[in-house]
Tab-separated table of C-alpha atoms in Angstrom:
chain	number	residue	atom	x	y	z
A	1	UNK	CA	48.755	105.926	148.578
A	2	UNK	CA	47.359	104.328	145.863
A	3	UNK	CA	45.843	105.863	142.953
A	4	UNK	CA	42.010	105.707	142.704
A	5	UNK	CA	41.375	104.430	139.212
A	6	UNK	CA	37.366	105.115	139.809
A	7	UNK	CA	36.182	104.072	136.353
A	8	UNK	CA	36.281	100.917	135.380
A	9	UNK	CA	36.526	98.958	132.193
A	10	UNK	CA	33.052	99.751	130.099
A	11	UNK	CA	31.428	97.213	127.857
A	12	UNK	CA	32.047	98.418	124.179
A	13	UNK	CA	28.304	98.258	123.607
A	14	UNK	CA	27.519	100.390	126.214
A	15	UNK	CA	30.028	103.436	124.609
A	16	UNK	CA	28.974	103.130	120.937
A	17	UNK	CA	26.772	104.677	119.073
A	18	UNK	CA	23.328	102.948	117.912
A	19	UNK	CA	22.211	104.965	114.713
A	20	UNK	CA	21.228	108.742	115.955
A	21	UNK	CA	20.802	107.872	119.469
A	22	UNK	CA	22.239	109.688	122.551
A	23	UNK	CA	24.795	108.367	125.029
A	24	UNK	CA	22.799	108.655	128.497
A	25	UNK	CA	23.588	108.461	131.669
A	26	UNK	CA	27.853	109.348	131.172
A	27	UNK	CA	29.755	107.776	134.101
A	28	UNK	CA	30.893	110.746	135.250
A	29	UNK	CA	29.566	113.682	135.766
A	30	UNK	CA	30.110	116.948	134.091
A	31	UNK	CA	31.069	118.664	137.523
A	32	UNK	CA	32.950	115.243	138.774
A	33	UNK	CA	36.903	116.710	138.811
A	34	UNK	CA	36.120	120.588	138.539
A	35	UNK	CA	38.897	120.840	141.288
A	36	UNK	CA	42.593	121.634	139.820
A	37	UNK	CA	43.467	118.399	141.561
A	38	UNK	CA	41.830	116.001	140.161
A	39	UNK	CA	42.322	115.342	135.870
A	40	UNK	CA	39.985	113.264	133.828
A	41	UNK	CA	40.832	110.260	131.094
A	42	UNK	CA	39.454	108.863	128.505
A	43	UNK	CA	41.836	105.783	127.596
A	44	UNK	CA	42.353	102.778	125.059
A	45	UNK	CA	45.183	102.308	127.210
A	46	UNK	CA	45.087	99.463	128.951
A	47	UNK	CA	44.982	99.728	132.934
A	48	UNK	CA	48.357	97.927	133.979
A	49	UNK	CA	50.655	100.409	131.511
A	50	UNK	CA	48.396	103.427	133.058
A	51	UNK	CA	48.156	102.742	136.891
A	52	UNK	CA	52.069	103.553	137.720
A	53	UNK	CA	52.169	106.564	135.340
A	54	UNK	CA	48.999	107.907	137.203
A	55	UNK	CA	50.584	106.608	140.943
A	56	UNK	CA	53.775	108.213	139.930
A	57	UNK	CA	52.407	111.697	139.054
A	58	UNK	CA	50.057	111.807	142.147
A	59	UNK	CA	52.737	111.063	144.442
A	60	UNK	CA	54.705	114.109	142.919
A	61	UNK	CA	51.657	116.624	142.428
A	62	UNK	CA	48.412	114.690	144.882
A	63	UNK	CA	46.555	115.191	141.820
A	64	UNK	CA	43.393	112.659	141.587
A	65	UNK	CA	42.572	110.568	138.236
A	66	UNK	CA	38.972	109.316	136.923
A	67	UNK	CA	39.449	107.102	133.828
A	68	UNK	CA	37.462	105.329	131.864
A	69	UNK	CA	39.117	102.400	130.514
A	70	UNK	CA	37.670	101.335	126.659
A	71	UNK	CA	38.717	99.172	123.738
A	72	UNK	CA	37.000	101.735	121.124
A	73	UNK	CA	34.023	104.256	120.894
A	74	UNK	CA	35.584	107.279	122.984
A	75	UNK	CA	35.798	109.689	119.838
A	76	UNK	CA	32.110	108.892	119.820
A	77	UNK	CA	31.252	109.062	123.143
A	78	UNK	CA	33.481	112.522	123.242
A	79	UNK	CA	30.891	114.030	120.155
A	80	UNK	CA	28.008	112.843	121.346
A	81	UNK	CA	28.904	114.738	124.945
A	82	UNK	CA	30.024	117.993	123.521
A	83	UNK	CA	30.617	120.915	125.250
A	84	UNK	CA	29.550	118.624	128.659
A	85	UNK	CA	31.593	116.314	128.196
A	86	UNK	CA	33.867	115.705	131.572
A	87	UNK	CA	36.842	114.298	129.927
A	88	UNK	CA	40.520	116.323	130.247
A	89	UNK	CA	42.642	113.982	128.388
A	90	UNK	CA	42.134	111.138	125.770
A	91	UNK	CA	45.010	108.665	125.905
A	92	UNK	CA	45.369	105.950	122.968
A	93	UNK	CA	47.470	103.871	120.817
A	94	UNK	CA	48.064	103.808	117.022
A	95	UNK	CA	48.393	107.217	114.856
A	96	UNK	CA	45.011	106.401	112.842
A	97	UNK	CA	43.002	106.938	116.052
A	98	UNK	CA	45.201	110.284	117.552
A	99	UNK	CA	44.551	111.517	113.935
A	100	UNK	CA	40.456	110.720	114.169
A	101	UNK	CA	40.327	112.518	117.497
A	102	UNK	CA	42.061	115.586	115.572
A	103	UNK	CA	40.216	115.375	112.391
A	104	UNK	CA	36.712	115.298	114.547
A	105	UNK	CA	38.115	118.634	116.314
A	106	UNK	CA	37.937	116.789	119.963
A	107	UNK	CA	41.452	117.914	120.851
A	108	UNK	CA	42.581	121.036	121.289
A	109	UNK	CA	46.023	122.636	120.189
A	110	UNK	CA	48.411	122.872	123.305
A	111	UNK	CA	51.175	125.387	123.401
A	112	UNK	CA	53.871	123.767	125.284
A	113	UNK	CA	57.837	124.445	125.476
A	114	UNK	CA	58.148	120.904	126.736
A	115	UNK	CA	56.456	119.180	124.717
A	116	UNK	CA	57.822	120.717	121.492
A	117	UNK	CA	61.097	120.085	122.427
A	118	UNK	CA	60.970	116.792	123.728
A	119	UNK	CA	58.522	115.467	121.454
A	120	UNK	CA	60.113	115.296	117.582
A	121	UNK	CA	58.426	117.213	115.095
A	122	UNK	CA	57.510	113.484	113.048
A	123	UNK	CA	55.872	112.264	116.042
A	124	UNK	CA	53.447	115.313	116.596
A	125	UNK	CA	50.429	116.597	114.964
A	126	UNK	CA	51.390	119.851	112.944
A	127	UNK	CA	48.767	121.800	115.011
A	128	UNK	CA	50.302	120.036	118.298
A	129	UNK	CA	46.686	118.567	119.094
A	130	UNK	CA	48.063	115.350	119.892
A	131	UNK	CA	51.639	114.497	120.619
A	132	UNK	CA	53.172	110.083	120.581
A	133	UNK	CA	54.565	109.493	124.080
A	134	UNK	CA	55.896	106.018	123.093
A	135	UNK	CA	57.256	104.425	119.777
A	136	UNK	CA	56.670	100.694	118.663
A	137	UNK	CA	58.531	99.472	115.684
A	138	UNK	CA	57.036	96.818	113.406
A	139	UNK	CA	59.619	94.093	112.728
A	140	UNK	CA	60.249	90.262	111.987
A	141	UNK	CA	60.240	87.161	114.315
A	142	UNK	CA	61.956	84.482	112.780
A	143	UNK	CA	62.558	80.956	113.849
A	144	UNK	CA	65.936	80.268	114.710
A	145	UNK	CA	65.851	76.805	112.607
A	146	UNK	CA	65.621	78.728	109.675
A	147	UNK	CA	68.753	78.281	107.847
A	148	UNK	CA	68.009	81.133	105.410
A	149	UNK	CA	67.208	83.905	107.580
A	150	UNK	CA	69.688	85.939	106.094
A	151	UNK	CA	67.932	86.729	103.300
A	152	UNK	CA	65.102	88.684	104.837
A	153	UNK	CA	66.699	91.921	105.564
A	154	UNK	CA	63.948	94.312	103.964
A	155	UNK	CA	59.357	94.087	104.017
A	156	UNK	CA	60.110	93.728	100.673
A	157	UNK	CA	61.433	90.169	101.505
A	158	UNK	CA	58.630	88.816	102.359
A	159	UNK	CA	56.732	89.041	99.323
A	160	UNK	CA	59.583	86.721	97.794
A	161	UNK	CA	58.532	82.990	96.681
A	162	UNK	CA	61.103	81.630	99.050
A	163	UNK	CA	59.223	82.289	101.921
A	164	UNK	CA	56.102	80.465	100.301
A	165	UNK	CA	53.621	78.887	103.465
A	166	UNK	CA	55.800	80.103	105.721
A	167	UNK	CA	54.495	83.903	106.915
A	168	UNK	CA	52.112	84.349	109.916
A	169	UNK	CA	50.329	87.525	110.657
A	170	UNK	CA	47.389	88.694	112.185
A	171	UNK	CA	44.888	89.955	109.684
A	172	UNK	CA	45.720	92.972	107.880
A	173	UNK	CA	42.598	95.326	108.730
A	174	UNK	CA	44.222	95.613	112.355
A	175	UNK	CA	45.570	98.983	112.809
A	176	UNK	CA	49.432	97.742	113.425
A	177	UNK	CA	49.281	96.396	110.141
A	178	UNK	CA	47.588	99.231	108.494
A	179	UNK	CA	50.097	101.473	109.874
A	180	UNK	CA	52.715	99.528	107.896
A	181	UNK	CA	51.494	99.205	104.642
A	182	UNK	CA	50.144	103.034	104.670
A	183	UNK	CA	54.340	103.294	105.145
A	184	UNK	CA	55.142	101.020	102.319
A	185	UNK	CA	52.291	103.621	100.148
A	186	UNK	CA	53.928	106.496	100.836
A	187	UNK	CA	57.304	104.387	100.008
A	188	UNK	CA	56.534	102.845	96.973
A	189	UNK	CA	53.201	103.840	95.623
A	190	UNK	CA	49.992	102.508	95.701
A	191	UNK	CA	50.285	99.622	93.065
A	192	UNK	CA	54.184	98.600	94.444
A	193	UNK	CA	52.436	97.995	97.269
A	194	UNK	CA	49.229	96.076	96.381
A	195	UNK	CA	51.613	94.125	94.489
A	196	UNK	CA	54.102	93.621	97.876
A	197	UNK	CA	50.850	92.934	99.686
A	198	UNK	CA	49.587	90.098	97.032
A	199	UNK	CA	52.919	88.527	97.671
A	200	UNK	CA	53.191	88.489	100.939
A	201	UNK	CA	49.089	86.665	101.040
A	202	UNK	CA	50.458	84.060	98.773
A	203	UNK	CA	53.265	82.904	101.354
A	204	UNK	CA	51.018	82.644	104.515
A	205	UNK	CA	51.175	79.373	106.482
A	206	UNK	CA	47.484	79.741	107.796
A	207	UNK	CA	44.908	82.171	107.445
A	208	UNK	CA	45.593	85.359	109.107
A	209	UNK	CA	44.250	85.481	112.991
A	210	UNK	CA	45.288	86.374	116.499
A	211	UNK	CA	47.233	89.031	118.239
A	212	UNK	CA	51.085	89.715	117.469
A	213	UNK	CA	51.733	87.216	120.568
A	214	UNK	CA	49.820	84.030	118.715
A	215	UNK	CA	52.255	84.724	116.018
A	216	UNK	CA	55.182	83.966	117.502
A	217	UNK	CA	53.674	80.598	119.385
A	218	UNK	CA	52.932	80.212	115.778
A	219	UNK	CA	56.299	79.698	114.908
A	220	UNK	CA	57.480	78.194	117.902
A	221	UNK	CA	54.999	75.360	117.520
A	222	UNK	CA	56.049	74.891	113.852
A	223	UNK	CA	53.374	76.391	111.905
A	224	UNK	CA	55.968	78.989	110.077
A	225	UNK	CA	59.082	80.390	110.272
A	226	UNK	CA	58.566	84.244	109.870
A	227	UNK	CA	55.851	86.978	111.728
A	228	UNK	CA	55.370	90.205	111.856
A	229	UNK	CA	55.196	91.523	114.740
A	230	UNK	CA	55.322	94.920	117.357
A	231	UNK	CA	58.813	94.674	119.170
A	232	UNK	CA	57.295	95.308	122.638
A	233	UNK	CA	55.807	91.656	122.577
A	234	UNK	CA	58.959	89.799	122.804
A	235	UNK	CA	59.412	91.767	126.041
A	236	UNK	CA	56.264	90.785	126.788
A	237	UNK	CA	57.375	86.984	126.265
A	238	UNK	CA	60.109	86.980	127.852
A	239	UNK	CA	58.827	88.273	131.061
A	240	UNK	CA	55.599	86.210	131.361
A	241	UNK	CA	54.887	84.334	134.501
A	242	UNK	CA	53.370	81.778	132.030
A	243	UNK	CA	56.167	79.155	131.746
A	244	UNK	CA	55.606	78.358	128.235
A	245	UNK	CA	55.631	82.489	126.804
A	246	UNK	CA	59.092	82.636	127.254
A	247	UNK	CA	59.932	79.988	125.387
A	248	UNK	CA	58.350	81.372	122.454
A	249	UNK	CA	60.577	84.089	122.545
A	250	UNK	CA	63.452	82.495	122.998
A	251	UNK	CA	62.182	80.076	119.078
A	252	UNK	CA	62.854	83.819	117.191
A	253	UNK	CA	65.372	85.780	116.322
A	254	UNK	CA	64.281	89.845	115.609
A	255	UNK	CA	64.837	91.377	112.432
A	256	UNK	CA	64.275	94.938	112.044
A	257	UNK	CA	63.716	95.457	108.251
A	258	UNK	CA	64.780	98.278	106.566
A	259	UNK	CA	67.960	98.695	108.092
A	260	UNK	CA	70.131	99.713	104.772
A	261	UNK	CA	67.083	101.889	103.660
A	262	UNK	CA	64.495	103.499	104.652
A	263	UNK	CA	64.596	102.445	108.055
A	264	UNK	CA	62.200	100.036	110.390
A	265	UNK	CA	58.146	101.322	110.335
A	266	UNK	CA	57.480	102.230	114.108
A	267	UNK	CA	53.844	103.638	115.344
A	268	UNK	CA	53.022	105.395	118.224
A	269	UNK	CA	50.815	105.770	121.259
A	270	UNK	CA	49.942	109.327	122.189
A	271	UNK	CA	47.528	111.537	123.897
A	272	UNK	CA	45.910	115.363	123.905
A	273	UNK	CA	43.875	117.452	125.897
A	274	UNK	CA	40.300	116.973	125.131
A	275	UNK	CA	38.984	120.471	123.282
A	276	UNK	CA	35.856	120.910	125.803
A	277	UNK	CA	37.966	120.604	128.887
A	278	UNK	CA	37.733	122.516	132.012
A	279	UNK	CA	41.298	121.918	132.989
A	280	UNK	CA	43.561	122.362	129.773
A	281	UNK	CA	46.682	124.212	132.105
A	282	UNK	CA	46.437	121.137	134.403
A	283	UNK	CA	45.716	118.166	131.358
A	284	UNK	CA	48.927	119.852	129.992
A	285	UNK	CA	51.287	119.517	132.850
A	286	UNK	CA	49.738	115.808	132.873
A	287	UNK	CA	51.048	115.231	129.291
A	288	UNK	CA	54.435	117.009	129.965
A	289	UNK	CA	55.019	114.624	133.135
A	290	UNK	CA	54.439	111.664	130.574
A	291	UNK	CA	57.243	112.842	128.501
A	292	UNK	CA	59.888	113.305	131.311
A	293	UNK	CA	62.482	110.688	131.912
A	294	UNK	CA	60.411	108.877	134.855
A	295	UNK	CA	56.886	108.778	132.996
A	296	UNK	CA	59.403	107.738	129.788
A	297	UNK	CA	61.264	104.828	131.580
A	298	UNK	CA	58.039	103.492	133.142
A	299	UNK	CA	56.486	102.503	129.231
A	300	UNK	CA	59.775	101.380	128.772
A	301	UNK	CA	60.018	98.853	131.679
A	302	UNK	CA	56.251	98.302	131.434
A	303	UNK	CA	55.228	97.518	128.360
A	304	UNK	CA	58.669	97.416	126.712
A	305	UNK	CA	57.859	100.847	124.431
A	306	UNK	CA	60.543	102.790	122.842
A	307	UNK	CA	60.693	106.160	124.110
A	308	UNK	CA	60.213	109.494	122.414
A	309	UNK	CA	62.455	111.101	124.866
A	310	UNK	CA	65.966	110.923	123.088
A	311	UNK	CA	67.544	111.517	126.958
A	312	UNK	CA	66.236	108.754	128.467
A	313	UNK	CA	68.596	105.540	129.091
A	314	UNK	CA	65.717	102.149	128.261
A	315	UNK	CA	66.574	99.089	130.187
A	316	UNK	CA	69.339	96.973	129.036
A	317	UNK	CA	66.382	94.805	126.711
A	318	UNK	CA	65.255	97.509	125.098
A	319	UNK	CA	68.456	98.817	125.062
A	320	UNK	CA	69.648	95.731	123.160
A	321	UNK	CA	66.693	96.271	120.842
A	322	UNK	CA	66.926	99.956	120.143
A	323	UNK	CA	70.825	99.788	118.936
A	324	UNK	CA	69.811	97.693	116.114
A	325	UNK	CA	67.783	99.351	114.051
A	326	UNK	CA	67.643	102.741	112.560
A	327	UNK	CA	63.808	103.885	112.298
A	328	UNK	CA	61.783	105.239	109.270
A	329	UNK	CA	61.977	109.045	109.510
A	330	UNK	CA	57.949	109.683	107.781
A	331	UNK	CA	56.151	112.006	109.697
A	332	UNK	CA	53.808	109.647	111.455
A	333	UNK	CA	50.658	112.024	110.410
A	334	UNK	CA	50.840	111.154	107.094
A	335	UNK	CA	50.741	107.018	107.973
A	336	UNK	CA	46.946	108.102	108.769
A	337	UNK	CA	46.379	110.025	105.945
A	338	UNK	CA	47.243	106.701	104.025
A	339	UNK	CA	45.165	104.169	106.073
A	340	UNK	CA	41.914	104.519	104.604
A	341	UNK	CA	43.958	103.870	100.759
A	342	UNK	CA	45.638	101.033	103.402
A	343	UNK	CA	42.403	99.232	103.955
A	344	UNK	CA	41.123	99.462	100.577
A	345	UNK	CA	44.625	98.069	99.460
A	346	UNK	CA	43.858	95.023	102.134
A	347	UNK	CA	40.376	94.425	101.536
A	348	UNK	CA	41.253	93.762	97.779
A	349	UNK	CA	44.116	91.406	98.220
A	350	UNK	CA	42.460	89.026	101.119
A	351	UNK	CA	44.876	89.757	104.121
């Protein structure tokens, strides 16, 4: 049986916020999934990395799933319905947004054996109101005709004049690379890193633009010989039934930074049980599925996502991946208590 995904993709538009005024006319219903069967999600997820978690936990439990499937605006959308709102379970990526939901008091705490013991302390919110179900570490793509790639063993690398016109990125205000250079603040200091930052600026090849994927093509076509990019996108690559993807991957070599340090920078996507719920015991049981060693190896062989479940064995790829690099042990909470210093950091210095 295949799972009903009865919410489609909204328009971003249509669940924002205009000034004061009131969402109207919510897709579903306050009383839509008031059976213990059926749960109710609110997800930045994208649909393809959801649909077999959600086919995989009905066939074990026949539970039902609404979702609505967004690109921003649920923490707004979850205020402006309150107390009505129909919503069980928000679902996102990045820590900065799983921290907004908390810091808006939309989640509620959940009291959970499982999840406290699967899910390390770092990777949880303190009051368990939100808890990372998959890791994605932020490393280096570098072409393979660089003859001087080992010299870029650490972020702090790339702010070195060697590497002048030859960085791509995607521009700094998106949330991946936020995440890092909150890390590289609570490393270093604020004015190490504007300083890293202004360095790394003054080596691009090209202004910064596109997704962590146009990075990589970047460097494959010639435009530079380093990116920074999320790991899970060479998987991506390399599996793409666009002939050309997989070449790109196959023009880098992966560094993950850090190594003889602090460790690689890795983010997280994570979810919690919306506060106004009707369904908490059975949003929680949800969540604890997504932690267990089938939920864990589906993000793996999905979306190529490292999991937070130390027990499960990640296919041989990620596998391969995952024995290289030792990742940075900061509690990931305090990467968005460091983002909005982040963005004032990157707004100053032009990335």
């Amino acid at each position: 049986m295949q799972t009903p995904i009865l919410l489609r993709r909204c328009r971003a538009a249509a669940l924002t916020l205009a000034g004061a005024a009131v969402l109207t006319a919510p897709v579903v219903s306050a009383t839509t999934a008031l059976a213990n069967d059926e749960l109710n999600i609110y997800s930045y997820r994208q649909e393809f990395l959801l649909k077999p978690l959600l086919k995989a936990y009905e066939a074990e439990t026949g539970t039902k799933f609404n979702v609505v499937f967004a690109p921003k605006g649920l923490a707004q959308r979850l205020e402006a319905e309150g107390a009505q709102t129909p919503a069980d379970l928000v679902l996102t990526v990045d820590i900065a947004r799983l921290s907004d939901l908390a810091e808006k008091d939309l989640l509620a705490p959940v009291a959970s054996e499982v999840l406290t013991s699967v899910v390390p302390g770092k990777l949880r919110d303190p009051q368990n109101r939100w808890f990372a179900l998959s890791k994605r570490a932020r490393i280096l793509a570098v072409s393979k005709k660089a003859k001087d790639i080992d010299q870029l063993k650490t972020y702090a690398d790339l702010a070195d004049a060697r590497w002048k016109g030859r960085i791509c990125s995607r521009p700094g205000s998106h949330v991946y690379n936020r995440a890092l250079i909150a890390s590289i603040i609570d490393a270093e200091g604020a004015e190490k890193a504007q300083a890293w930052a202004e360095g790394v600026v003054a080596n691009f090849a090209r202004r910064p633009q596109g997704n962590d994927r146009a990075q990589v093509k970047a460097i494959y076509e010639g435009v530079c010989d380093v990116a920074i990019i999320n790991n899970y996108y060479i998987g991506k690559l390399q599996t793409s039934d666009k002939p050309e993807q997989p070449k790109w991957a196959e023009a880098v070599t992966l560094v993950f930074p850090n190594q003889d340090g602090r460790g690689t920078h890795v983010n997280v996507s994570g979810a919690g049980v919306v506060k106004h719920s009707k369904r908490k015991e059975a949003a929680t049981r949800f969540l604890e599925f997504l932690v267990s060693p089938k939920a864990q190896a589906i993000y793996a062989e999905t979306n190529f996502e490292y999991p937070v479940n130390a027990e499960v064995e990640p296919p041989p790829a990620l596998k391969a991946q995952m024995e290289k690099y030792r990742e940075d042990a900061l509690q990931v909470s305090k990467i968005a208590d460091l983002a909005p210093e982040a963005q004032k950091l990157i707004d100053r210095v032009g990335w």
